Structures are given as structure tokens and as C-alpha cells.
């Protein structure tokens, strides 16, 4: 499978079947253009960021991708995102040239920076 943004606020996930690619999911939570996507292969989670200054961690439950808003403290668009090798943290780069390191806060049950 592959996740991509068709230059808007959506993320499309495609699956290859033989020589044909077919769209299997559309993720629609961002209000602005999606600018970064990273897929954590071991935990099978996606993280996305966008010009709406938000990031979301997406978890597949059954056959539905569920978004969790990340508490980012940035005042410009989020431009890029990348999971850490252990997949327990990720970095979000913003248009103000700041990098936010995000992690899951167990006691609050959310992702924060």
C-alpha cells in the first residue's frame, strides 16, 4: 500500500493488485493542504501534517483509519513530518523553521510536542 496527497487536504491510500492500483481509503481531517505524510511500518500508523498547522496520527481500526489530533505549538504551516526509528516519536518541521518533537502522553491519552 501507498499513501499520497493529491495536492489538497486529503490523503489517499492505494493498494496494488497485480498490475493495477486501486484506492482503498480517503483520509479527510485536514482543513488545509497536506504537506507531509509518513507511514510507520511496524506499528502501521500514519502521521500527516499540513498548512492548517495541524498534525494527525492515524490508526487503522478494523477497516477504518481513525485520526488523533496532535497538540502542536506552532504558528506557521507544518511542512514535513517523519517518524523516529522506534516509532514512538516523530518530528514536525514548520514554516517558522522550528522542529517539534512529538510523543504520546500516556496520562493524557494524546500526542503532544
mmCIF file of C-alpha atoms in Angstrom:
data_model
loop_
_atom_site.group_PDB
_atom_site.id
_atom_site.type_symbol
_atom_site.label_atom_id
_atom_site.label_comp_id
_atom_site.label_asym_id
_atom_site.label_seq_id
_atom_site.Cartn_x
_atom_site.Cartn_y
_atom_site.Cartn_z
ATOM 1 C CA UNK A 1 0.000 0.000 0.000
ATOM 2 C CA UNK A 2 0.992 3.601 -0.549
ATOM 3 C CA UNK A 3 -0.310 6.875 0.938
ATOM 4 C CA UNK A 4 -0.226 10.105 -1.046
ATOM 5 C CA UNK A 5 -1.768 13.559 -1.157
ATOM 6 C CA UNK A 6 -3.354 14.669 -4.450
ATOM 7 C CA UNK A 7 -2.313 18.298 -3.768
ATOM 8 C CA UNK A 8 -5.263 19.098 -1.476
ATOM 9 C CA UNK A 9 -6.478 18.441 2.100
ATOM 10 C CA UNK A 10 -6.918 14.677 1.624
ATOM 11 C CA UNK A 11 -4.705 11.612 1.911
ATOM 12 C CA UNK A 12 -5.448 8.708 -0.439
ATOM 13 C CA UNK A 13 -4.288 5.168 0.241
ATOM 14 C CA UNK A 14 -3.858 2.836 -2.726
ATOM 15 C CA UNK A 15 -3.348 -0.921 -2.830
ATOM 16 C CA UNK A 16 -1.693 -2.770 -5.690
ATOM 17 C CA UNK A 17 -3.456 -5.815 -7.060
ATOM 18 C CA UNK A 18 -1.371 -7.358 -9.827
ATOM 19 C CA UNK A 19 -0.552 -4.517 -12.224
ATOM 20 C CA UNK A 20 -3.462 -2.329 -11.077
ATOM 21 C CA UNK A 21 -3.571 0.240 -8.251
ATOM 22 C CA UNK A 22 -6.927 0.893 -6.589
ATOM 23 C CA UNK A 23 -7.868 3.486 -3.981
ATOM 24 C CA UNK A 24 -8.930 1.799 -0.745
ATOM 25 C CA UNK A 25 -9.120 4.733 1.721
ATOM 26 C CA UNK A 26 -9.547 8.513 1.768
ATOM 27 C CA UNK A 27 -8.432 10.321 4.920
ATOM 28 C CA UNK A 28 -10.127 13.703 5.343
ATOM 29 C CA UNK A 29 -9.341 15.593 8.532
ATOM 30 C CA UNK A 30 -7.074 18.467 7.495
ATOM 31 C CA UNK A 31 -8.535 21.887 6.652
ATOM 32 C CA UNK A 32 -5.538 22.897 4.548
ATOM 33 C CA UNK A 33 -3.233 21.195 2.076
ATOM 34 C CA UNK A 34 -1.432 18.120 3.385
ATOM 35 C CA UNK A 35 2.313 18.771 3.177
ATOM 36 C CA UNK A 36 3.790 15.701 4.876
ATOM 37 C CA UNK A 37 2.982 12.003 5.292
ATOM 38 C CA UNK A 38 4.977 9.242 6.965
ATOM 39 C CA UNK A 39 3.955 5.621 7.487
ATOM 40 C CA UNK A 40 5.357 3.702 10.465
ATOM 41 C CA UNK A 41 5.827 0.159 9.106
ATOM 42 C CA UNK A 42 5.946 -1.765 12.413
ATOM 43 C CA UNK A 43 3.008 -0.082 14.191
ATOM 44 C CA UNK A 44 1.111 0.563 10.919
ATOM 45 C CA UNK A 45 0.338 4.160 11.898
ATOM 46 C CA UNK A 46 0.335 7.179 9.616
ATOM 47 C CA UNK A 47 1.238 10.692 10.644
ATOM 48 C CA UNK A 48 0.207 13.636 8.470
ATOM 49 C CA UNK A 49 0.752 17.383 8.688
ATOM 50 C CA UNK A 50 -0.480 20.351 6.733
ATOM 51 C CA UNK A 51 -0.850 24.043 6.090
ATOM 52 C CA UNK A 52 -3.655 24.149 8.686
ATOM 53 C CA UNK A 53 -0.829 23.938 11.318
ATOM 54 C CA UNK A 54 -2.095 20.540 12.440
ATOM 55 C CA UNK A 55 -0.744 17.023 12.546
ATOM 56 C CA UNK A 56 -2.737 13.822 12.935
ATOM 57 C CA UNK A 57 -1.727 10.302 13.908
ATOM 58 C CA UNK A 58 -3.906 7.812 12.032
ATOM 59 C CA UNK A 59 -4.570 4.317 13.416
ATOM 60 C CA UNK A 60 -6.282 1.557 11.446
ATOM 61 C CA UNK A 61 -9.159 0.065 13.480
ATOM 62 C CA UNK A 62 -10.948 -2.669 11.594
ATOM 63 C CA UNK A 63 -11.114 -1.206 8.102
ATOM 64 C CA UNK A 64 -11.311 2.468 9.172
ATOM 65 C CA UNK A 65 -8.447 4.923 9.719
ATOM 66 C CA UNK A 66 -9.086 6.913 12.945
ATOM 67 C CA UNK A 67 -7.362 10.312 13.339
ATOM 68 C CA UNK A 68 -5.945 11.682 16.589
ATOM 69 C CA UNK A 69 -5.102 15.385 16.645
ATOM 70 C CA UNK A 70 -1.543 16.168 17.747
ATOM 71 C CA UNK A 71 -1.144 19.115 20.132
ATOM 72 C CA UNK A 72 1.352 21.222 18.171
ATOM 73 C CA UNK A 73 2.577 24.572 19.405
ATOM 74 C CA UNK A 74 3.424 26.161 16.058
ATOM 75 C CA UNK A 75 2.260 29.411 14.466
ATOM 76 C CA UNK A 76 3.083 28.611 10.828
ATOM 77 C CA UNK A 77 2.211 25.761 8.479
ATOM 78 C CA UNK A 78 3.537 22.300 9.282
ATOM 79 C CA UNK A 79 5.740 21.431 6.284
ATOM 80 C CA UNK A 80 7.212 17.965 6.901
ATOM 81 C CA UNK A 81 6.895 15.032 9.287
ATOM 82 C CA UNK A 82 8.960 11.899 9.994
ATOM 83 C CA UNK A 83 8.621 9.010 12.473
ATOM 84 C CA UNK A 84 11.588 8.071 14.660
ATOM 85 C CA UNK A 85 13.146 4.624 14.078
ATOM 86 C CA UNK A 86 11.375 3.256 17.203
ATOM 87 C CA UNK A 87 8.053 4.752 16.015
ATOM 88 C CA UNK A 88 7.343 6.213 19.474
ATOM 89 C CA UNK A 89 8.070 9.830 18.469
ATOM 90 C CA UNK A 90 8.016 11.938 15.334
ATOM 91 C CA UNK A 91 9.351 15.302 14.242
ATOM 92 C CA UNK A 92 7.279 18.036 12.590
ATOM 93 C CA UNK A 93 9.042 20.844 10.733
ATOM 94 C CA UNK A 94 7.208 24.158 10.433
ATOM 95 C CA UNK A 95 7.359 27.177 8.159
ATOM 96 C CA UNK A 96 8.844 29.198 11.015
ATOM 97 C CA UNK A 97 11.955 26.980 10.846
ATOM 98 C CA UNK A 98 11.140 25.229 14.134
ATOM 99 C CA UNK A 99 11.049 21.482 14.691
ATOM 100 C CA UNK A 100 8.579 19.969 17.154
ATOM 101 C CA UNK A 101 9.358 16.550 18.625
ATOM 102 C CA UNK A 102 6.041 14.827 19.319
ATOM 103 C CA UNK A 103 5.338 11.880 21.594
ATOM 104 C CA UNK A 104 2.357 10.097 23.130
ATOM 105 C CA UNK A 105 1.438 11.320 26.620
ATOM 106 C CA UNK A 106 0.017 8.225 28.314
ATOM 107 C CA UNK A 107 -1.535 10.089 31.277
ATOM 108 C CA UNK A 108 -3.460 12.466 28.985
ATOM 109 C CA UNK A 109 -4.087 9.953 26.161
ATOM 110 C CA UNK A 110 -2.905 12.332 23.423
ATOM 111 C CA UNK A 111 0.024 13.156 21.188
ATOM 112 C CA UNK A 112 1.841 16.350 22.159
ATOM 113 C CA UNK A 113 5.029 18.260 21.486
#
